Structure formats: C-alpha cells, structure tokens
Amino acid sequence: MSVATFRALHHDRPAGDPLVLPGPWDATSARVFADAGFPALATPSRAVTESLGYEDGGLIPPGEMFAAIRRIAGAVDIPVSADVEHGYGLPPCELVERLLDAGVVGCNLEDTAHPGTTLRDAGEQADFLAAVRAAAGEELFVNARIDTFAHGDKETGPAVERGRRYAEAGADCVYPILCPPGALRALADGIGLPVNALALPDGPAPHELGHQGATRVTFGPGLHRRATAALRAIAAELGGAGAPRPEG
C-alpha cells in the first residue's frame, strides 16, 4: 500500500471511527496485528528499544533501530509508520533515506530533545520538520509529536501554537501526547490537521477518543507491556524459578 493510500486513511473518517494503529515491536507482533485485519501499523520507539535491550530516549544506536524497523515493515504487506523519536541527530536527508530504505511510509518525530528531557524550541523543530518534508517530498507521512503536555503544561494554547508551526512546515498529522481527551477537539480545530491520540489502559477506548476529536489512535508501548504481562503470567503458570527441575 502506498503512502498516498496511508495518507488517505487519515481523512474523511466518521466521528467515532478513528484510524487505529497497533504498535508492533518485532516481526512476529507485526504479523499478528496484520493478520487481525488492521489496515496499517505504527511502531512505538519504547517497545522496540526495550525489546532490543535498550532504554527509550534516543539511546538506541540508530542502525539497530532502523534494522528493527526494516524487519517489521518487511514482515507484513500493509503500510508501517515508524517512531524514530527525535531523529537520532541524523541530518534530515539521511533520516529520510534510512526511513525509505527501511520500507516505511511514515514517521513519528517528537519535539523533545534527547538525550535529556528538554522541549525543543518550536521554531527549531518546525525548521527540522520542513527539512524532512523537503527531503521526502510526498514519500513520507509525517506525524509531528507535540510534547507540551508530557512536560507538564496543562494549557492547550502552547500545543496549538506548536501544531500550527508544524502544519506550516509540512506535517501531515500532529500527536499531542498525553493531551487530555477533552482537549482533542480544540487542538484539531485550532491546528487544522488530523490529531493522533494516545490510548491508555485506564483511558477512553479508541472509538471514544474518535468522538472527542482524534482521527488516529496509537498505543505507545502499551501493547508490548500487555504482552509482557501475559508472558509473566505464563512463566508463573510454569512454576517460575522456584519450580523443581525435572530429572533426566
């Protein structure tokens, strides 16, 4: 499926029917989600990095991240968008080249600067997004993550201001991570782009987020954590480390 088709999935959606994009962390999970009938997938950086033994926050070697993304995208015949955090310090042209080489149709780029937890200047991030757009043309769907809420700002104004800048820079979608669900509509109206909402285990269901203004719903590392919890339950059922070892 082409990037144009992936982009079209974000538009003209009925309220309550957002584009739900599960987050695979390896080839097996990608195939499971594809076999379940989802039209596209979106890798979460934290789940991928943790599955490879790293901490999230730009600490994974870029080569390992792009190799993992390539395996995920190559395992399925539906489009995959990749969370590449802040871009790992790569020049926009190289970042775009690596993404396209990995076989993805989109990317998620956040405005927290790593290493550390500093919110990047909005103008600098807009310039970076514009450079990514210039390098990619229309070959990548760019989801611009807005981290104001993650940094403790409870007001919608700063998120809307950043979102407008990112829209002008060529972003296709904005992702105000940890935005209160009740503020999603205000952001969608104020920015004028599809809005990606994060579904949390104790939060509204995807269709409810859609009614509140989300066009697209992702899960961050949530599905990987649920799978890990299920594996822990299986391990406990098997007896864990305290079980007597069979003889022979």
Short mmCIF file of C-alpha atoms in Angstrom, two decimals:
data_model
loop_
_atom_site.label_atom_id
_atom_site.label_comp_id
_atom_site.label_asym_id
_atom_site.label_seq_id
_atom_site.Cartn_x
_atom_site.Cartn_y
_atom_site.Cartn_z
CA MET A 1 0.00 0.00 0.00
CA SER A 2 1.38 3.40 -0.96
CA VAL A 3 1.97 6.44 1.18
CA ALA A 4 -0.92 8.11 -0.67
CA THR A 5 -3.29 5.37 0.49
CA PHE A 6 -1.91 5.61 4.02
CA ARG A 7 -2.40 9.36 3.97
CA ALA A 8 -5.97 8.91 2.73
CA LEU A 9 -6.75 6.68 5.73
CA HIS A 10 -6.44 9.80 7.90
CA HIS A 11 -9.12 11.81 6.12
CA ASP A 12 -12.92 11.80 5.87
CA ARG A 13 -13.32 9.41 8.79
CA PRO A 14 -16.67 9.35 10.61
CA ALA A 15 -16.67 10.52 14.22
CA GLY A 16 -16.09 7.57 16.47
CA ASP A 17 -14.16 5.67 13.79
CA PRO A 18 -10.52 6.76 14.16
CA LEU A 19 -7.69 5.02 12.38
CA VAL A 20 -6.45 2.50 14.96
CA LEU A 21 -2.76 1.69 14.53
CA PRO A 22 -1.38 -1.07 16.78
CA GLY A 23 2.30 -0.82 17.65
CA PRO A 24 4.44 -3.86 16.77
CA TRP A 25 7.89 -4.28 18.29
CA ASP A 26 9.11 -7.15 16.13
CA ALA A 27 8.19 -9.18 13.05
CA THR A 28 6.01 -11.63 14.97
CA SER A 29 3.86 -8.97 16.60
CA ALA A 30 3.57 -7.17 13.25
CA ARG A 31 2.23 -10.32 11.59
CA VAL A 32 -0.25 -10.88 14.42
CA PHE A 33 -1.68 -7.37 14.02
CA ALA A 34 -1.75 -7.63 10.22
CA ASP A 35 -3.49 -11.00 10.36
CA ALA A 36 -6.11 -9.44 12.65
CA GLY A 37 -7.11 -7.13 9.81
CA PHE A 38 -5.65 -3.77 10.79
CA PRO A 39 -5.02 -1.62 7.70
CA ALA A 40 -1.68 -0.23 8.89
CA LEU A 41 0.75 -0.27 11.82
CA ALA A 42 2.83 2.26 13.75
CA THR A 43 5.94 1.15 15.62
CA PRO A 44 6.44 2.59 19.14
CA SER A 45 10.05 3.53 19.90
CA ARG A 46 9.94 2.46 23.54
CA ALA A 47 8.64 -1.02 22.77
CA VAL A 48 11.21 -1.55 20.02
CA THR A 49 14.13 -0.27 22.10
CA GLU A 50 13.14 -2.28 25.18
CA SER A 51 12.71 -5.44 23.10
CA LEU A 52 16.32 -4.94 21.96
CA GLY A 53 17.65 -4.32 25.46
CA TYR A 54 17.92 -0.52 25.44
CA GLU A 55 16.24 2.31 27.30
CA ASP A 56 13.99 4.73 25.44
CA GLY A 57 15.07 8.33 24.93
CA GLY A 58 17.37 8.29 21.92
CA LEU A 59 19.80 5.80 23.47
CA ILE A 60 19.50 3.01 20.92
CA PRO A 61 22.13 3.03 18.14
CA PRO A 62 20.31 4.28 15.03
CA GLY A 63 21.49 1.31 12.99
CA GLU A 64 19.77 -1.10 15.35
CA MET A 65 16.53 0.87 15.31
CA PHE A 66 16.39 1.05 11.52
CA ALA A 67 17.26 -2.65 11.21
CA ALA A 68 14.35 -3.48 13.53
CA ILE A 69 12.01 -1.22 11.59
CA ARG A 70 13.08 -2.87 8.34
CA ARG A 71 12.30 -6.32 9.73
CA ILE A 72 8.88 -5.18 10.91
CA ALA A 73 7.97 -3.50 7.62
CA GLY A 74 9.26 -6.46 5.64
CA ALA A 75 7.17 -8.93 7.62
CA VAL A 76 3.80 -7.56 6.50
CA ASP A 77 2.11 -6.33 3.35
CA ILE A 78 0.36 -3.38 4.98
CA PRO A 79 1.91 0.08 5.48
CA VAL A 80 4.07 0.75 8.51
CA SER A 81 4.91 4.09 10.08
CA ALA A 82 7.95 4.27 12.33
CA ASP A 83 8.51 6.18 15.56
CA VAL A 84 12.09 7.45 15.30
CA GLU A 85 11.95 9.67 18.39
CA HIS A 86 13.77 12.94 17.67
CA GLY A 87 15.60 11.61 14.61
CA TYR A 88 18.73 10.42 16.47
CA GLY A 89 20.64 13.53 15.46
CA LEU A 90 20.70 12.50 11.82
CA PRO A 91 20.61 15.17 9.10
CA PRO A 92 17.13 15.30 7.53
CA CYS A 93 18.30 13.90 4.20
CA GLU A 94 19.96 10.90 5.85
CA LEU A 95 16.99 10.34 8.14
CA VAL A 96 14.61 10.27 5.19
CA GLU A 97 16.93 7.99 3.24
CA ARG A 98 17.08 5.50 6.10
CA LEU A 99 13.32 5.54 6.60
CA LEU A 100 12.59 4.92 2.94
CA ASP A 101 15.27 2.24 2.80
CA ALA A 102 13.56 0.52 5.75
CA GLY A 103 10.36 0.33 3.74
CA VAL A 104 8.09 2.54 5.84
CA VAL A 105 5.52 5.04 4.59
CA GLY A 106 5.59 7.40 7.55
CA CYS A 107 7.42 8.54 10.64
CA ASN A 108 6.75 9.98 14.05
CA LEU A 109 9.09 12.81 15.13
CA GLU A 110 8.91 14.30 18.60
CA ASP A 111 9.91 17.74 19.84
CA THR A 112 11.69 16.59 22.98
CA ALA A 113 15.44 16.85 22.52
CA HIS A 114 17.47 13.80 23.57
CA PRO A 115 19.49 12.92 25.49
CA GLY A 116 17.66 14.62 28.31
CA THR A 117 14.12 15.90 28.58
CA THR A 118 14.32 19.40 27.11
CA LEU A 119 11.44 20.61 25.00
CA ARG A 120 12.96 21.76 21.75
CA ASP A 121 12.39 25.31 20.57
CA ALA A 122 9.25 25.32 18.42
CA GLY A 123 10.93 27.26 15.62
CA GLU A 124 13.88 24.89 15.50
CA GLN A 125 11.57 21.88 15.41
CA ALA A 126 9.48 23.45 12.66
CA ASP A 127 12.65 24.05 10.62
CA PHE A 128 13.67 20.43 11.16
CA LEU A 129 10.26 19.17 10.04
CA ALA A 130 10.37 21.44 7.00
CA ALA A 131 13.76 19.99 6.06
CA VAL A 132 12.41 16.45 6.45
CA ARG A 133 9.45 17.34 4.26
CA ALA A 134 11.72 18.88 1.63
CA ALA A 135 13.91 15.77 1.58
CA ALA A 136 10.96 13.35 1.49
CA GLY A 137 8.63 15.19 -0.83
CA GLU A 138 5.33 13.34 -0.58
CA GLU A 139 7.00 9.96 0.01
CA LEU A 140 6.60 10.05 3.81
CA PHE A 141 3.64 10.75 6.06
CA VAL A 142 5.00 12.96 8.84
CA ASN A 143 3.37 12.74 12.26
CA ALA A 144 4.67 15.61 14.41
CA ARG A 145 4.57 14.79 18.10
CA ILE A 146 3.89 17.70 20.45
CA ASP A 147 5.28 17.14 23.95
CA THR A 148 3.98 20.15 25.85
CA PHE A 149 1.53 18.08 27.89
CA ALA A 150 4.23 15.48 28.59
CA HIS A 151 6.35 18.31 30.01
CA GLY A 152 3.60 19.34 32.42
CA ASP A 153 1.90 22.18 30.53
CA LYS A 154 -1.84 21.78 31.08
CA GLU A 155 -2.90 24.54 28.68
CA THR A 156 -3.91 23.87 25.07
CA GLY A 157 -2.53 27.16 23.75
CA PRO A 158 1.15 26.15 23.56
CA ALA A 159 0.24 22.86 21.88
CA VAL A 160 -1.92 24.64 19.31
CA GLU A 161 0.85 27.16 18.61
CA ARG A 162 3.38 24.39 18.03
CA GLY A 163 0.92 22.40 15.97
CA ARG A 164 0.27 25.33 13.66
CA ARG A 165 4.01 25.79 13.12
CA TYR A 166 4.43 22.12 12.38
CA ALA A 167 1.49 22.20 9.97
CA GLU A 168 3.09 25.10 8.11
CA ALA A 169 6.33 23.10 7.99
CA GLY A 170 4.56 20.29 6.15
CA ALA A 171 3.43 17.85 8.84
CA ASP A 172 0.52 15.60 7.87
CA CYS A 173 -0.70 14.92 11.41
CA VAL A 174 0.03 16.07 14.97
CA TYR A 175 0.41 13.94 18.06
CA PRO A 176 -0.14 15.90 21.30
CA ILE A 177 0.93 13.03 23.53
CA LEU A 178 -0.82 12.86 26.92
CA CYS A 179 -3.32 15.51 25.82
CA PRO A 180 -6.46 15.32 27.98
CA PRO A 181 -9.14 13.66 25.84
CA GLY A 182 -11.47 16.59 26.39
CA ALA A 183 -8.98 18.91 24.68
CA LEU A 184 -8.57 16.87 21.49
CA ARG A 185 -11.33 18.68 19.62
CA ALA A 186 -9.88 22.10 20.45
CA LEU A 187 -6.49 21.02 19.13
CA ALA A 188 -7.94 19.53 15.95
CA ASP A 189 -9.91 22.71 15.27
CA GLY A 190 -7.06 25.02 16.25
CA ILE A 191 -4.35 23.28 14.24
CA GLY A 192 -6.32 22.08 11.23
CA LEU A 193 -4.63 18.69 10.89
CA PRO A 194 -5.63 15.16 11.89
CA VAL A 195 -4.84 14.53 15.55
CA ASN A 196 -3.22 11.37 16.89
CA ALA A 197 -4.36 10.41 20.40
CA LEU A 198 -2.63 8.03 22.77
CA ALA A 199 -4.87 5.26 24.11
CA LEU A 200 -4.04 4.47 27.74
CA PRO A 201 -5.09 1.32 29.64
CA ASP A 202 -7.26 3.32 32.04
CA GLY A 203 -8.43 5.88 29.49
CA PRO A 204 -11.18 6.12 26.87
CA ALA A 205 -11.46 3.43 24.22
CA PRO A 206 -10.33 4.31 20.68
CA HIS A 207 -13.86 4.95 19.42
CA GLU A 208 -14.45 7.32 22.34
CA LEU A 209 -11.23 9.19 21.52
CA GLY A 210 -12.56 9.47 17.99
CA HIS A 211 -15.77 11.08 19.22
CA GLN A 212 -13.64 13.54 21.21
CA GLY A 213 -11.68 14.66 18.16
CA ALA A 214 -8.98 12.10 17.41
CA THR A 215 -8.51 10.99 13.81
CA ARG A 216 -5.87 8.40 14.66
CA VAL A 217 -5.18 6.34 17.78
CA THR A 218 -1.92 4.70 18.78
CA PHE A 219 -0.87 2.87 21.94
CA GLY A 220 2.74 3.77 22.66
CA PRO A 221 4.39 0.87 24.49
CA GLY A 222 1.05 -0.24 25.95
CA LEU A 223 0.55 -3.34 23.81
CA HIS A 224 4.13 -4.50 24.40
CA ARG A 225 3.56 -4.13 28.14
CA ARG A 226 0.35 -6.16 27.95
CA ALA A 227 2.17 -8.88 26.04
CA THR A 228 4.96 -8.85 28.61
CA ALA A 229 2.41 -9.15 31.42
CA ALA A 230 0.84 -12.13 29.66
CA LEU A 231 4.26 -13.74 29.34
CA ARG A 232 4.86 -13.21 33.06
CA ALA A 233 1.57 -14.98 33.76
CA ILE A 234 2.67 -17.87 31.57
CA ALA A 235 6.00 -18.01 33.38
CA ALA A 236 4.21 -18.10 36.74
CA GLU A 237 1.95 -20.87 35.49
CA LEU A 238 5.01 -22.87 34.51
CA GLY A 239 6.33 -22.58 38.02
CA GLY A 240 8.94 -19.85 37.68
CA ALA A 241 12.44 -20.08 39.06
CA GLY A 242 11.29 -21.81 42.24
CA ALA A 243 9.83 -24.85 40.50
CA PRO A 244 11.71 -28.14 40.88
CA ARG A 245 13.65 -29.06 37.78
CA PRO A 246 12.67 -32.32 36.09
CA GLU A 247 15.27 -35.05 36.37
CA GLY A 248 16.82 -36.76 33.39
#
